[in-house]
Amino acid sequence: MLDKLIRKKGGEAKAENEDRPVLDETVIPRHVAIIMDGNGRWAKKRSLPRIAGHHEGMKTVRKITREADRLGIKVLTLYAFSTENWKRPKPEVEFLMRLPEEFLGTYLPELVERNVRVRMIGDHEHLPPHTGRAITRAMEATADNDGLILNFAMNYGSRAEITEAVRSIAKAVAENRIGADEIDESMITGALMTAELPEPDLLIRTSGEVRLSNFMLWQLAYTEFWFTDTLWPDFDENRLQEAIAVYQARNRRYGGVDKEDTD
Ligand code: IPE
Ligand code: IPE
Ligand code: MG
């Protein structure tokens, strides 16, 4: 039972109701990253076109952003479109490229009001201009906000990101700005698009797929993973809380050993 795993500060296991574990407010993950998957299957189950699933998934984005904010999560990264998703049928890609406008057109005032800062990782340059404009506008409108960072991974691929980082470091070496011996892990971390963000503490992937699909390969080195069969449009506050409850029961050792296990 989940609620048995979750202990409030005083050590007492409690649950507000069956679905909602009591979370330890002192161990809320700072950065939660989500691979939002299963929109197509959600639609197929209802004999709807795939794009209906993407549209429904947008409502989950709103719900989960609000809940992340309420829980005190600092960064929420949402994988919205991968560098491989261009392989999809053109009408589906075109629909997906319209979603940021629709989402931000509807919810930007709410995000501004909630002090949310919108950010983006991914190849911004090769997005259709209307998509890029919507995202730029949202980033500008929320640039001074210092609440939850809502980070969209859009036209994002981790291998492309790492390749670009290697290229920029190689250039610095070639131009004698740094020596090859100076290259270290923090330099690589700093050359990624996530340079200013903490590493994800918790990765969630919906829809039952258990793979990374080219998502944050460097950044997830010590992240806790949680997978659920729930399809993204069906994902909700309770499932997010469940994921965090499991996260809170995990023991992050980072390669070390627990104190009580030292000889
Ligand atoms: C996730 O849902 C959204 C994107 C990848 C853009 P999918 O569209 O991958 O849904 P499934 O995996 O086909 O069900
Ligand atoms: C990963 O989902 C990308 C996003 C959620 C944006 P996919 O549905 O594209 O991944 P695969 O094809 O199942 O690996
Ligand atoms: Mg998928």
PDB file of C-alpha atoms and ligand atoms in Angstrom, residues 36-42 50 54 79-82 85 88 92 96 205 207 209 231-232, ligand 1:
ATOM      1  CA  MET A  36       4.067  12.808 -22.208  1.00  0.00           C
ATOM      2  CA  ASP A  37       3.172   9.697 -24.181  1.00  0.00           C
ATOM      3  CA  GLY A  38       0.022   7.872 -25.243  1.00  0.00           C
ATOM      4  CA  ASN A  39      -2.086  10.580 -26.877  1.00  0.00           C
ATOM      5  CA  GLY A  40      -2.483   8.545 -30.058  1.00  0.00           C
ATOM      6  CA  ARG A  41      -3.554   5.405 -28.214  1.00  0.00           C
ATOM      7  CA  TRP A  42      -5.988   7.403 -26.079  1.00  0.00           C
ATOM      8  CA  ARG A  50      -4.765  10.883 -33.226  1.00  0.00           C
ATOM      9  CA  HIS A  54      -3.040  15.558 -28.673  1.00  0.00           C
ATOM     10  CA  TYR A  79       8.711  16.507 -23.644  1.00  0.00           C
ATOM     11  CA  ALA A  80       6.317  17.807 -26.271  1.00  0.00           C
ATOM     12  CA  PHE A  81       7.988  17.063 -29.622  1.00  0.00           C
ATOM     13  CA  SER A  82      11.143  15.125 -30.356  1.00  0.00           C
ATOM     14  CA  ASN A  85       8.627  13.196 -34.370  1.00  0.00           C
ATOM     15  CA  ARG A  88       5.004  11.422 -38.420  1.00  0.00           C
ATOM     16  CA  GLU A  92      -0.217  15.298 -37.471  1.00  0.00           C
ATOM     17  CA  LEU A  96       1.370  19.445 -33.149  1.00  0.00           C
ATOM     18  CA  ARG A 205       6.847   8.465 -18.653  1.00  0.00           C
ATOM     19  CA  SER A 207       1.593   5.091 -21.578  1.00  0.00           C
ATOM     20  CA  GLU A 209       6.581   2.590 -22.809  1.00  0.00           C
ATOM     21  CA  LEU A 231      -2.066   7.423 -21.107  1.00  0.00           C
ATOM     22  CA  TRP A 232      -1.132  11.109 -21.009  1.00  0.00           C
TER      23      TRP A 232
HETATM   24  C1  IPE B   1       2.769  11.661 -27.261  1.00  0.00           C
HETATM   25  O1  IPE B   1       1.753  10.832 -27.693  1.00  0.00           O
HETATM   26  C2  IPE B   1       2.795  12.979 -27.984  1.00  0.00           C
HETATM   27  C3  IPE B   1       3.930  13.125 -28.899  1.00  0.00           C
HETATM   28  C4  IPE B   1       4.902  12.299 -29.063  1.00  0.00           C
HETATM   29  C5  IPE B   1       3.968  14.350 -29.677  1.00  0.00           C
HETATM   30  P1  IPE B   1       1.913   9.914 -28.971  1.00  0.00           P
HETATM   31  O2  IPE B   1       1.410  10.661 -30.155  1.00  0.00           O
HETATM   32  O3  IPE B   1       3.287   9.383 -29.108  1.00  0.00           O
HETATM   33  O4  IPE B   1       0.905   8.751 -28.629  1.00  0.00           O
HETATM   34  P2  IPE B   1       1.078   7.203 -28.908  1.00  0.00           P
HETATM   35  O5  IPE B   1       2.398   6.792 -28.352  1.00  0.00           O
HETATM   36  O6  IPE B   1       1.033   7.038 -30.406  1.00  0.00           O
HETATM   37  O7  IPE B   1      -0.083   6.576 -28.226  1.00  0.00           O
END
